[in-house]
PDB file of C-alpha atoms in Angstrom:
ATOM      1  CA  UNK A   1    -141.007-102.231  64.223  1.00  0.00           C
ATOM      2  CA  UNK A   2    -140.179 -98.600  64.842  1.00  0.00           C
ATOM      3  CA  UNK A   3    -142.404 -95.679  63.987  1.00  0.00           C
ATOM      4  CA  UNK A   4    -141.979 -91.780  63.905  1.00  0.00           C
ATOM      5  CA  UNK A   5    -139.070 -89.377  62.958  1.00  0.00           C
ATOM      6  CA  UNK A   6    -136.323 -89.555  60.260  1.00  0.00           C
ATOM      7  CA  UNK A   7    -134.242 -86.490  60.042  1.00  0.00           C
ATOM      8  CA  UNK A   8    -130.849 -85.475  58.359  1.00  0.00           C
ATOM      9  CA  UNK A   9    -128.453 -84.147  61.539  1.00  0.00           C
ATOM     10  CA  UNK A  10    -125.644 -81.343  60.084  1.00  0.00           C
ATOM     11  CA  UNK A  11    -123.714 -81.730  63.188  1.00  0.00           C
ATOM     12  CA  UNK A  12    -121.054 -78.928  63.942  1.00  0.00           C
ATOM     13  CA  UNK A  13    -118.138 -79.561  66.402  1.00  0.00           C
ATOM     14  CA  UNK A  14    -117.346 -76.808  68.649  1.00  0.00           C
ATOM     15  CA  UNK A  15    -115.574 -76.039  71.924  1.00  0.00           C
ATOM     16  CA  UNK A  16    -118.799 -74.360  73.374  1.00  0.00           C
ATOM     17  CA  UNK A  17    -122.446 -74.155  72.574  1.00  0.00           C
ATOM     18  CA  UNK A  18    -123.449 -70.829  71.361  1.00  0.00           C
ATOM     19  CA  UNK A  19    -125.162 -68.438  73.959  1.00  0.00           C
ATOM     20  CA  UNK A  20    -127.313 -65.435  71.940  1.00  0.00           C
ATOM     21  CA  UNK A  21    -126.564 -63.740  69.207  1.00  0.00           C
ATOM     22  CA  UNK A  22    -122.914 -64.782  68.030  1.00  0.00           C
ATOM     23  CA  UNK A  23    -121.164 -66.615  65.160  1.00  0.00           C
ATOM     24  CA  UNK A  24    -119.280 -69.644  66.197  1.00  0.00           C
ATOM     25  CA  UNK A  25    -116.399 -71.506  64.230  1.00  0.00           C
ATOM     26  CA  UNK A  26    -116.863 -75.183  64.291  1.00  0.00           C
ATOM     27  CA  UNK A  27    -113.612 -77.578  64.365  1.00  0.00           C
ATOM     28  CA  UNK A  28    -115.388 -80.032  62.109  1.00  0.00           C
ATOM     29  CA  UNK A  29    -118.857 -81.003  61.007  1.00  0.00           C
ATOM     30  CA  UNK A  30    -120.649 -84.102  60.466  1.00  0.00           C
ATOM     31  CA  UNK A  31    -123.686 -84.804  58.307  1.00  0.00           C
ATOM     32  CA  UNK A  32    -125.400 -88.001  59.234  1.00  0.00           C
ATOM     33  CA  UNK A  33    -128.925 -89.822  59.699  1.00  0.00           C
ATOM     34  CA  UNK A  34    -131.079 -88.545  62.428  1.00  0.00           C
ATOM     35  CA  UNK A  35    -134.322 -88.577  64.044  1.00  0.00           C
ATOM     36  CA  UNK A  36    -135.719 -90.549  67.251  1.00  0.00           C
ATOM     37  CA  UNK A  37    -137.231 -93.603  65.442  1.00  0.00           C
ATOM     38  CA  UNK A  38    -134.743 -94.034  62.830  1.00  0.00           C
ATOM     39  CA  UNK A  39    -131.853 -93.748  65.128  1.00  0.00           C
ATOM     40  CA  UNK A  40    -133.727 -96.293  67.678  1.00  0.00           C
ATOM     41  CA  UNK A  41    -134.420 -98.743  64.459  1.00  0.00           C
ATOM     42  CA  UNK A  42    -130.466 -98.537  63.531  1.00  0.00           C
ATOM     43  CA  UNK A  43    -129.723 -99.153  67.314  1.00  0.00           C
ATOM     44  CA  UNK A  44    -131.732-102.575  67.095  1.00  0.00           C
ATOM     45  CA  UNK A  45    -130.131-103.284  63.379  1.00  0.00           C
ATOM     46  CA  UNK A  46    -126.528-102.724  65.317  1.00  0.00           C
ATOM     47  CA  UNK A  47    -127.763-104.953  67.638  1.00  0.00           C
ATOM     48  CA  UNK A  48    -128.464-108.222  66.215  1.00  0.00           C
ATOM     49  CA  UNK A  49    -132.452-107.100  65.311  1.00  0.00           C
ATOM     50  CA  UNK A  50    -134.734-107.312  62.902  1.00  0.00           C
ATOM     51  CA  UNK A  51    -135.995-104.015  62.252  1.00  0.00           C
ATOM     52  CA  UNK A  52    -138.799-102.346  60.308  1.00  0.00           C
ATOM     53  CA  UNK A  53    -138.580 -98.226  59.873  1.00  0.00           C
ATOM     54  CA  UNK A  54    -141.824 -96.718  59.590  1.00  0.00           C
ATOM     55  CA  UNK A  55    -141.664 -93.221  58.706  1.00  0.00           C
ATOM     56  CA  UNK A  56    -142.054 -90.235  55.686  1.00  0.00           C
ATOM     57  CA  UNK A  57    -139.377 -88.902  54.095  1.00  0.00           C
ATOM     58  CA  UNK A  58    -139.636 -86.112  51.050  1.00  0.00           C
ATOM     59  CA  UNK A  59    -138.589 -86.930  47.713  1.00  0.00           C
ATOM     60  CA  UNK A  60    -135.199 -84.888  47.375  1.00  0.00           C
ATOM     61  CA  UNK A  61    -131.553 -85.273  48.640  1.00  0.00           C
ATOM     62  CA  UNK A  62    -131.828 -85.465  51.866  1.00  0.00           C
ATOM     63  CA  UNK A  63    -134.529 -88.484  51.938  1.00  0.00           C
ATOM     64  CA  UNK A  64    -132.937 -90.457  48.863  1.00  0.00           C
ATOM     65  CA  UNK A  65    -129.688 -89.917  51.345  1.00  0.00           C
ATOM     66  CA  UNK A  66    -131.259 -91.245  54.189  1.00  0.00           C
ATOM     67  CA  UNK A  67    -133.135 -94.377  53.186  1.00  0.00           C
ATOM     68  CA  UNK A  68    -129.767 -95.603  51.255  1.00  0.00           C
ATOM     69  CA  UNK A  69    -128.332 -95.477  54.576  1.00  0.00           C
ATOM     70  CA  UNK A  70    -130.539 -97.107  56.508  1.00  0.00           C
ATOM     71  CA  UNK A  71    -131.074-100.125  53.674  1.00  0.00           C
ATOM     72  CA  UNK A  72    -127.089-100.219  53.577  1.00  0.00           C
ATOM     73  CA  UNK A  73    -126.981-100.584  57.364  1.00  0.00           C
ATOM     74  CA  UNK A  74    -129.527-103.245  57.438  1.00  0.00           C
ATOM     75  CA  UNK A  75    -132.950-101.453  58.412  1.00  0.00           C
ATOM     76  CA  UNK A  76    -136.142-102.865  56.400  1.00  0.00           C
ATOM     77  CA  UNK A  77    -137.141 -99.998  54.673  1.00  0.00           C
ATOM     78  CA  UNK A  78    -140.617-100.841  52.938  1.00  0.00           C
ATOM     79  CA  UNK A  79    -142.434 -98.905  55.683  1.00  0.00           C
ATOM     80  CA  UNK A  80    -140.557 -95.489  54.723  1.00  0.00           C
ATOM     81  CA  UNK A  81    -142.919 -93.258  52.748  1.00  0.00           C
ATOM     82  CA  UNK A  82    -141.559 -90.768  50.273  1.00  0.00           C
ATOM     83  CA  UNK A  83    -143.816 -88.253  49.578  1.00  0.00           C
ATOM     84  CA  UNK A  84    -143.495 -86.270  46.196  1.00  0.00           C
ATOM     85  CA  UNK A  85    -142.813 -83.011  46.984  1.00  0.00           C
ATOM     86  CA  UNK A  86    -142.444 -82.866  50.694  1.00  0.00           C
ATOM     87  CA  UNK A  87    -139.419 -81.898  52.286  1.00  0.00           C
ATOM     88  CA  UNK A  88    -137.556 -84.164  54.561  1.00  0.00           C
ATOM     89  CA  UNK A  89    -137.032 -82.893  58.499  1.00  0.00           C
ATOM     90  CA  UNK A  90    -133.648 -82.080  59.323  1.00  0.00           C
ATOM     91  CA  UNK A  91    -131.761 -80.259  61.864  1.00  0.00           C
ATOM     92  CA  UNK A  92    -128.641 -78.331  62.812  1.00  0.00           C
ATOM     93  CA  UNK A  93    -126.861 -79.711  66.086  1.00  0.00           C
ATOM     94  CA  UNK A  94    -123.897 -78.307  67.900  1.00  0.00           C
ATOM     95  CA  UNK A  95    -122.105 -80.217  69.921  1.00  0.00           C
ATOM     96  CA  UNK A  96    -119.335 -78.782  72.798  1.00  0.00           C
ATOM     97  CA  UNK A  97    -116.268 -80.391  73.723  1.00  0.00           C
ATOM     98  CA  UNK A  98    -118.037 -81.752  76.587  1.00  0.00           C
ATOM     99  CA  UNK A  99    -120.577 -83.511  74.821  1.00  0.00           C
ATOM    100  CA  UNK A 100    -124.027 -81.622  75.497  1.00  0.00           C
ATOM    101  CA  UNK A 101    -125.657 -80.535  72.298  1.00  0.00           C
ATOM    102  CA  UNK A 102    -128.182 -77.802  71.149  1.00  0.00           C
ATOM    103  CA  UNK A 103    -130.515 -78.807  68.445  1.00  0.00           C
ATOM    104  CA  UNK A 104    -132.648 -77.073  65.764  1.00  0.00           C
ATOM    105  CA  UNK A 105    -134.789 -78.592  64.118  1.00  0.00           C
ATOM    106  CA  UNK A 106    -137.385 -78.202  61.025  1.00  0.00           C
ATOM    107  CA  UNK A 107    -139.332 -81.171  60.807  1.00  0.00           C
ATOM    108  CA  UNK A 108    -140.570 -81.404  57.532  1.00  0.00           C
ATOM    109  CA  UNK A 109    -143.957 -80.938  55.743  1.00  0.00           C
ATOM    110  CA  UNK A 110    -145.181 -83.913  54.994  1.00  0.00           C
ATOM    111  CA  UNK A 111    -148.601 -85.711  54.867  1.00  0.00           C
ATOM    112  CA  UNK A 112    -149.809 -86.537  58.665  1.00  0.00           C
ATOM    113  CA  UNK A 113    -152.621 -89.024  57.028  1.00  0.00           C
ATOM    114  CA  UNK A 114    -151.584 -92.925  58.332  1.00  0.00           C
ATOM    115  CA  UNK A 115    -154.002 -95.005  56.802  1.00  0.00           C
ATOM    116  CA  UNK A 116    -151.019 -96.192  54.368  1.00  0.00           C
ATOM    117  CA  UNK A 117    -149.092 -97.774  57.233  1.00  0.00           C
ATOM    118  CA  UNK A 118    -148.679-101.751  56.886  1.00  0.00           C
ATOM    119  CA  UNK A 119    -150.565-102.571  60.256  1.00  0.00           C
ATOM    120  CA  UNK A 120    -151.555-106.156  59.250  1.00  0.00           C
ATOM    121  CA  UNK A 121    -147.811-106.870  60.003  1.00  0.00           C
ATOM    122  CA  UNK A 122    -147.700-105.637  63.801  1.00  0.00           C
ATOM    123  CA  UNK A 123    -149.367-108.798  64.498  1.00  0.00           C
ATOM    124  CA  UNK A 124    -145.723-110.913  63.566  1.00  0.00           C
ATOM    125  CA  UNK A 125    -143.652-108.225  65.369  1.00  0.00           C
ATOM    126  CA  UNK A 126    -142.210-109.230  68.793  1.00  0.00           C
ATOM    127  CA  UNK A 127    -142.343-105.612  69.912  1.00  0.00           C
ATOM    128  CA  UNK A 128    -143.066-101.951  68.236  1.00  0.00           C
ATOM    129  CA  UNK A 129    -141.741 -98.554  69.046  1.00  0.00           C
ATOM    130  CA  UNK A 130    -143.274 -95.313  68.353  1.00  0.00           C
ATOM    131  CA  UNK A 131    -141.776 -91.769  69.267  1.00  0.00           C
ATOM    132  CA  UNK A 132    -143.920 -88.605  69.295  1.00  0.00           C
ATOM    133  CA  UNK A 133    -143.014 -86.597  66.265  1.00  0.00           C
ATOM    134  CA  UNK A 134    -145.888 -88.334  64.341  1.00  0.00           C
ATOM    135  CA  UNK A 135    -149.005 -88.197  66.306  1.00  0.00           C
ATOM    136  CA  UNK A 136    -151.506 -89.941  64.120  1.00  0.00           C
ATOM    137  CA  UNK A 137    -149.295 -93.056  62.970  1.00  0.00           C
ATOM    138  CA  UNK A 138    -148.373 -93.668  66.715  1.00  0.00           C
ATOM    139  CA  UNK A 139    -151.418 -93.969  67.377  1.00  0.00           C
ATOM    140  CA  UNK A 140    -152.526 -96.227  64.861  1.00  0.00           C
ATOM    141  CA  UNK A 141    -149.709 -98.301  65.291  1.00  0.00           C
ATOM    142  CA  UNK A 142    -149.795 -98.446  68.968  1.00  0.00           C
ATOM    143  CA  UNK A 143    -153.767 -98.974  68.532  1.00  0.00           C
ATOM    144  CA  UNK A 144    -152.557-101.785  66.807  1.00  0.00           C
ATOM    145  CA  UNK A 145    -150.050-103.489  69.032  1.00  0.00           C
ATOM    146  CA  UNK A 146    -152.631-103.347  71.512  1.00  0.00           C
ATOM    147  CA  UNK A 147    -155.082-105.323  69.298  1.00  0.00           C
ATOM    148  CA  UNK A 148    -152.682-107.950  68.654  1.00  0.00           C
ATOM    149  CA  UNK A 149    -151.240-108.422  71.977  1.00  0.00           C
ATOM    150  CA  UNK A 150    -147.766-106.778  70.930  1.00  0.00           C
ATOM    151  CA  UNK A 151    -145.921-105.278  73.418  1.00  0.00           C
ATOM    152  CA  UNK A 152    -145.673-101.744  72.447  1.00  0.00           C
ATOM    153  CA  UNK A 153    -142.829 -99.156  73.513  1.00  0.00           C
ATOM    154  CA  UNK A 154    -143.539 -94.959  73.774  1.00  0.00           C
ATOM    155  CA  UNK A 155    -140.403 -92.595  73.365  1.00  0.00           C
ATOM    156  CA  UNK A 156    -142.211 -90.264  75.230  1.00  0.00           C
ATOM    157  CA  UNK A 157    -140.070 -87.112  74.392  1.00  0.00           C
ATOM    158  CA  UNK A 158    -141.095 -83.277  75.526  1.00  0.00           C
ATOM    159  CA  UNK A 159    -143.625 -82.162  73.279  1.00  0.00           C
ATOM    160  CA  UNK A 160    -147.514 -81.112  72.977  1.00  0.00           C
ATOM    161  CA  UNK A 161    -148.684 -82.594  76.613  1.00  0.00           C
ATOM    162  CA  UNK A 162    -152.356 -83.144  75.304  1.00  0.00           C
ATOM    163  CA  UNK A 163    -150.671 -85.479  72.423  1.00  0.00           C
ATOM    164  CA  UNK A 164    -148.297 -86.741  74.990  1.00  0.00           C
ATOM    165  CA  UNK A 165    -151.217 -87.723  77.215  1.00  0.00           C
ATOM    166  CA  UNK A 166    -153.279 -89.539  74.331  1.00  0.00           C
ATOM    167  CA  UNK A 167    -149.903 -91.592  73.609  1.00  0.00           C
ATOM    168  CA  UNK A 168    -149.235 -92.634  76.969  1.00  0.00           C
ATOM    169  CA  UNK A 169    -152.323 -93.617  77.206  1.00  0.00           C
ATOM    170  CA  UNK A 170    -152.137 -96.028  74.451  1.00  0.00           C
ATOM    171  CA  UNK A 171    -148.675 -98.172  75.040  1.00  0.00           C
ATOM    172  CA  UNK A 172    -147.481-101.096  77.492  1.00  0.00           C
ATOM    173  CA  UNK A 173    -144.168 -99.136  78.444  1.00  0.00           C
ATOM    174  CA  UNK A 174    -143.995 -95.559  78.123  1.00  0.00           C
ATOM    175  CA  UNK A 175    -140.762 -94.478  78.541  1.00  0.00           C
ATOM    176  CA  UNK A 176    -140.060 -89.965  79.042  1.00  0.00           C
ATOM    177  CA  UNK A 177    -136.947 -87.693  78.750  1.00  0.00           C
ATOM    178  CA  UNK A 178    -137.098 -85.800  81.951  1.00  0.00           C
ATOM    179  CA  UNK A 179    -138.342 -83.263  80.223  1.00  0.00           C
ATOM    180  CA  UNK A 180    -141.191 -84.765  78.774  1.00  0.00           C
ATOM    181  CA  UNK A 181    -142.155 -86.053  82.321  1.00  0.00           C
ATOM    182  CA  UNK A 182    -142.176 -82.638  83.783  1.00  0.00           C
ATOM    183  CA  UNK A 183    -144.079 -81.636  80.715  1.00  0.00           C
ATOM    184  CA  UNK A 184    -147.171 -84.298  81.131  1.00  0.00           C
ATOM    185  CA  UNK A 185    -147.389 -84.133  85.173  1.00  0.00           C
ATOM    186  CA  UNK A 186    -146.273 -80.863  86.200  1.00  0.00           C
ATOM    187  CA  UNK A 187    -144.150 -82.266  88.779  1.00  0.00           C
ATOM    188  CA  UNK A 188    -140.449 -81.446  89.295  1.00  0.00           C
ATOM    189  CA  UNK A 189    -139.661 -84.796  91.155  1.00  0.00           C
ATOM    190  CA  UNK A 190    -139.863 -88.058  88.929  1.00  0.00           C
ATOM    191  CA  UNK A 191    -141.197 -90.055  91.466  1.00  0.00           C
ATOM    192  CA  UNK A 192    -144.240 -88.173  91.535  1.00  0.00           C
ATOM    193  CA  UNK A 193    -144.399 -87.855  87.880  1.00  0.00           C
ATOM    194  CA  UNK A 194    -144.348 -91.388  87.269  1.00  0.00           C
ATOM    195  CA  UNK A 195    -146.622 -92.173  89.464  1.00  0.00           C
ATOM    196  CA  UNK A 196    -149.060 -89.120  87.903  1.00  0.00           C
ATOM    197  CA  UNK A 197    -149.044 -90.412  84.290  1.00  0.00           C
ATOM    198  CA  UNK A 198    -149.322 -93.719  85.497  1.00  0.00           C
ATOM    199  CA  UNK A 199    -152.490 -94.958  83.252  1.00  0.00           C
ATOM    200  CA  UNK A 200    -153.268 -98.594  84.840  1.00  0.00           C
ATOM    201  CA  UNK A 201    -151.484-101.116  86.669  1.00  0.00           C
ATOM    202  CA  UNK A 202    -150.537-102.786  84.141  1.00  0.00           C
ATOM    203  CA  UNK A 203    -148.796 -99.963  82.052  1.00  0.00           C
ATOM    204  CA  UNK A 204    -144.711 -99.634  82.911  1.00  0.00           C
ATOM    205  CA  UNK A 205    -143.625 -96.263  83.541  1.00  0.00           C
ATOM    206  CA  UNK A 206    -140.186 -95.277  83.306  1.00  0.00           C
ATOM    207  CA  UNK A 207    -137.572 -91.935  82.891  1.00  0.00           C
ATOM    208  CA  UNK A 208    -134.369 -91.174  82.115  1.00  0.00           C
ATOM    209  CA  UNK A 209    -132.632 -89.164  84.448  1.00  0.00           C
ATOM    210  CA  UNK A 210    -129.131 -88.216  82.328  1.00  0.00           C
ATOM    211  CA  UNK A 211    -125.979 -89.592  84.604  1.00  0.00           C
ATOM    212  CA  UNK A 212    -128.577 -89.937  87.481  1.00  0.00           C
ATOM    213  CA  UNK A 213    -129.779 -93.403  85.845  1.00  0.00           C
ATOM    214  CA  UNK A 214    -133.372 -94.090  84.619  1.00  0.00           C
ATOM    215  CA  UNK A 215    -136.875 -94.524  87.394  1.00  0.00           C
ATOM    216  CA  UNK A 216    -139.207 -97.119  87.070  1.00  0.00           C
ATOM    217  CA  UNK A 217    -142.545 -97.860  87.983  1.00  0.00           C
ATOM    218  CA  UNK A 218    -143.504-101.877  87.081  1.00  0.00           C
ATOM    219  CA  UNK A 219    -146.276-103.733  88.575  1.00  0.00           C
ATOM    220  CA  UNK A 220    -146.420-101.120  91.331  1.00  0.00           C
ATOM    221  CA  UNK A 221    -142.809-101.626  92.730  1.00  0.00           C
ATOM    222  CA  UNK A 222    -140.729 -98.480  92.098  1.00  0.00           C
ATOM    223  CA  UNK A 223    -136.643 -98.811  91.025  1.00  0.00           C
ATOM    224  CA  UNK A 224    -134.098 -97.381  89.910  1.00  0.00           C
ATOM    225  CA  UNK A 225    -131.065 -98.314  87.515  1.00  0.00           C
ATOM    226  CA  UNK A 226    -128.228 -96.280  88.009  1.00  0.00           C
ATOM    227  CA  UNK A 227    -126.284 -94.969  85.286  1.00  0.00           C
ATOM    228  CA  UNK A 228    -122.301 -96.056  84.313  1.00  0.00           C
ATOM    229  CA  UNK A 229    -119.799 -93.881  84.072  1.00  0.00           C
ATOM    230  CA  UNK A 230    -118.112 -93.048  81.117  1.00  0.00           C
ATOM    231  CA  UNK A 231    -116.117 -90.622  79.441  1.00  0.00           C
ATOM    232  CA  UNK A 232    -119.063 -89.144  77.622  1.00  0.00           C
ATOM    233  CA  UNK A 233    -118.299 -87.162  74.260  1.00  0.00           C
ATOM    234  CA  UNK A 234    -121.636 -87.308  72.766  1.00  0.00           C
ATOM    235  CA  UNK A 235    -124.966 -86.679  74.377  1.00  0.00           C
ATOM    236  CA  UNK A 236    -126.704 -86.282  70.403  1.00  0.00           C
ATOM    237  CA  UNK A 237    -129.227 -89.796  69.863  1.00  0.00           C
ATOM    238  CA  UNK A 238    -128.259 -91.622  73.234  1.00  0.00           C
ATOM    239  CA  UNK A 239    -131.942 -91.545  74.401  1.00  0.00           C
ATOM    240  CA  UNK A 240    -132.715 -93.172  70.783  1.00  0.00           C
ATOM    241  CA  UNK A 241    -130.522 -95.936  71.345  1.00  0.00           C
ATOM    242  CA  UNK A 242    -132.044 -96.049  74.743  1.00  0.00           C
ATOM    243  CA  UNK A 243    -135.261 -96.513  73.552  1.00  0.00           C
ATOM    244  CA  UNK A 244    -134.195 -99.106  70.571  1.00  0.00           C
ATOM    245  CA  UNK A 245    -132.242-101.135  73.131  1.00  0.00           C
ATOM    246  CA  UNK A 246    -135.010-101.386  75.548  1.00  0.00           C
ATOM    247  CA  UNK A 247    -137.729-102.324  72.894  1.00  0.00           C
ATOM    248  CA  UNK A 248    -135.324-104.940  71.386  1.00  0.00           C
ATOM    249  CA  UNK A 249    -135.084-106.530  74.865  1.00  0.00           C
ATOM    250  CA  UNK A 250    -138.769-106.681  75.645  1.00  0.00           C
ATOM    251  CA  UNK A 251    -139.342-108.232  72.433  1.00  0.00           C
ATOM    252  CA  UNK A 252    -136.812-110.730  73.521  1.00  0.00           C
ATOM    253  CA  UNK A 253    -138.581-111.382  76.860  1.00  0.00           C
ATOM    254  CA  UNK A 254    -136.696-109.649  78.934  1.00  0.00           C
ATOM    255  CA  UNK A 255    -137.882-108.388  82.123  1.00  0.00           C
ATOM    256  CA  UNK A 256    -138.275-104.571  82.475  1.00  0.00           C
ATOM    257  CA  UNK A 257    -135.559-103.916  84.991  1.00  0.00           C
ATOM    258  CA  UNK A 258    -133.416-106.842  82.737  1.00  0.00           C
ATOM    259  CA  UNK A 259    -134.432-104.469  79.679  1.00  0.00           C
ATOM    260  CA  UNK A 260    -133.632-101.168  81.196  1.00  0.00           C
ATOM    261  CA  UNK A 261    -130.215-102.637  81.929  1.00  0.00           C
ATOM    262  CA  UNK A 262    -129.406-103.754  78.584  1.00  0.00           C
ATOM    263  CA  UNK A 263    -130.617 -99.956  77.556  1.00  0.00           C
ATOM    264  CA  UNK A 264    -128.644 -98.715  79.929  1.00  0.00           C
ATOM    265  CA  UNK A 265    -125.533-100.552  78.474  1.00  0.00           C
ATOM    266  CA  UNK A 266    -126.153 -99.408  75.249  1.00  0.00           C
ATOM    267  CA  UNK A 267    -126.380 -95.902  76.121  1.00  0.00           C
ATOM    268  CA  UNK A 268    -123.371 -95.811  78.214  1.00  0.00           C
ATOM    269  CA  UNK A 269    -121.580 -97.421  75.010  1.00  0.00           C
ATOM    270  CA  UNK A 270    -122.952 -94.817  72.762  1.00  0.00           C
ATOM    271  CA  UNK A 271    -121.946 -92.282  74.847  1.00  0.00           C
ATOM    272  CA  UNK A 272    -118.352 -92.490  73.817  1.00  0.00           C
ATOM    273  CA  UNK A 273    -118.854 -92.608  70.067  1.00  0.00           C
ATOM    274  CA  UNK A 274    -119.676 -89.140  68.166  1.00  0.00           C
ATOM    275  CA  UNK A 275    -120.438 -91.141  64.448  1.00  0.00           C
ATOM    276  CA  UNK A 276    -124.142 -91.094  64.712  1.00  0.00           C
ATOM    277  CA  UNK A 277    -125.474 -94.417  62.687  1.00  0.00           C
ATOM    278  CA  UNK A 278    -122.193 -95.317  62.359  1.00  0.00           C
ATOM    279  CA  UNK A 279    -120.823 -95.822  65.836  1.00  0.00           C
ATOM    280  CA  UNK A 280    -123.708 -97.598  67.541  1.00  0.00           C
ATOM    281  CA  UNK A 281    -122.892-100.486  69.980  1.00  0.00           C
ATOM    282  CA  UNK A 282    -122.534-104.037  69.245  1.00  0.00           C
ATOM    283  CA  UNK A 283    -123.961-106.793  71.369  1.00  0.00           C
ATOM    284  CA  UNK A 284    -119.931-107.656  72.082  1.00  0.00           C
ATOM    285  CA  UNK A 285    -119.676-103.774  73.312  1.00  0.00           C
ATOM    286  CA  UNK A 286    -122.571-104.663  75.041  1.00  0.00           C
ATOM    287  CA  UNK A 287    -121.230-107.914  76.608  1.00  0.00           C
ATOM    288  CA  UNK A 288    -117.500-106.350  77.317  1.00  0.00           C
ATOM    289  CA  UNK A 289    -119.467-103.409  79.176  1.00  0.00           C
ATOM    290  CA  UNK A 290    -121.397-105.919  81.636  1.00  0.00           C
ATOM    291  CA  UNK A 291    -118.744-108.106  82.021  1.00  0.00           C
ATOM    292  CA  UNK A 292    -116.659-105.030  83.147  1.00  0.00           C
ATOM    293  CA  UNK A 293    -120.046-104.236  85.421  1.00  0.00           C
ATOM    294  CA  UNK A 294    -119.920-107.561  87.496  1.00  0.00           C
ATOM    295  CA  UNK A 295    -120.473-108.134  90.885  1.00  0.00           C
ATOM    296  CA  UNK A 296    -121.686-104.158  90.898  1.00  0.00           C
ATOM    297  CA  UNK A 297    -125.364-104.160  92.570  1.00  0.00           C
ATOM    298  CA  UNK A 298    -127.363-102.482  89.816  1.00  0.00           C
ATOM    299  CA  UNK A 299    -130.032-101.611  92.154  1.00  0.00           C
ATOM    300  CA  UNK A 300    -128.306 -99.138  94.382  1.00  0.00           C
ATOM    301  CA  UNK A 301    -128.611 -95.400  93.291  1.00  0.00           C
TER     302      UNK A 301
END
């Protein structure tokens, strides 16, 4: 079960991003489903999951758009709210020939109220996800995983540090951008971040780190999983899959470096494919990556 953002991405092609005031010509343009929870959710559905979308969408084009998508692709989409009304989040993205992006986005005004949400059903889910885009329904639903015994999963993004901290707080695995690290501990080097916003000693703490891999702190042992290399073309959603990869794993039983592995795959796999929904990895893109991967020692840096 995934929680949080659903946005529509216009996507513009171009050979650089855009520095100041300018007007850039874009070699093509996409328009395609967005947003960290949806894009996680599809992840798991390309993945062999069973997958549950939580999440508010307004009742115009751009939701009705969306939610066909997602039920076409094979996300359960009973959780998706559409609120009469309210306009759907979406956001412009460029994206260079080298793959970084810059991203606006408006996210919407709709309802923040979550007492709708279906949380009698965390209890049969092998794992939840929640990103940070929706304050009061990650918390309920995380409040809930907790309840039930659910392993529960953070996409702990950059955004407000107090509601960053108040998440955190709340889930098994939280799991930051850089960014959002720097942002909740006010410390430059991810070691000591982790190791700041580490809540009990229990909790699993982890970052990605870009092409430098992802840092993890489990059971009080710090590691590191390195990152593949690849000829990346698309930076836009690869934390998303990230995230859906690694919650699909956990809810499998994997362990967390096993997890952050399999995340790491899927990312790497991602990386390579600019069609947004439609290009996510397969579990035999998965299993062709590894098996090119064998015999490497995933622990070194």
């Amino acid at each position: 079960m995934c929680l949080g953002g659903m946005t529509l991405d216009r996507v513009f092609l171009v050979e650089t991003l855009p520095s100041g005031p300018s007007k850039t010509i874009a070699h093509d343009f996409i328009e395609r489903g967005g947003g960290m929870a949806a894009t996680a959710a599809v992840a798991v559905a390309a993945l062999g999951g069973a997958v549950r979308l939580l999440s508010r969408v307004g009742e115009d084009l751009a939701g009705q758009a969306l939610v066909t998508e997602l039920e076409r692709i094979g996300v359960d989409t009973r959780g998706v709210l559409r609120v009469q009304g309210g306009r759907t989040s979406t956001s412009a993205v460029h994206i260079d020939s080298a793959g970084e992006r810059m991203l606006t986005n408006f996210p919407g005004d709709l309802p923040r109220d979550a007492d709708w949400l279906p949380l009698s059903d965390v209890a049969a889910q092998s794992a939840v996800l929640a990103d940070i885009r929706w304050l009061e329904g990650a918390e309920a639903l995380l409040d809930a995983a907790r309840r039930c015994r659910v392993p529960s999963v953070l996409d702990a993004d950059a955004g407000d540090p107090a509601s960053l901290r108040r998440l955190c707080a709340r889930a098994n695995h939280a799991v930051f951008s850089e960014q959002g690290l720097r942002q909740l501990s006010g410390s430059d080097d991810p070691e000591t971040g982790l190791r700041k916003v580490l809540a009990d000693a229990e909790q699993v703490i982890g970052v990605t780190l870009g092409d430098r891999g992802s840092l993890w702190v489990a059971g009080g042992d710090l590691f590191h999983v390195p990152a593949l290399k690849v000829e990346a073309i698309n930076s836009n959603g690869v934390g998303d899959v990230f995230h859906g990869a690694y919650t699909l794993a956990i809810g499998e039983g994997a362990t967390v470096r096993e997890a952050a592995r399999f995340a790491t795959l899927a990312a790497a796999v991602k990386c390579r494919d600019i069609r947004g929904w439609n290009g996510m990895p397969s579990r035999a893109d998965i299993e062709e990556l590894q098996a090119a991967r064998a015999g490497v020692d995933w622990a070194s840096p």
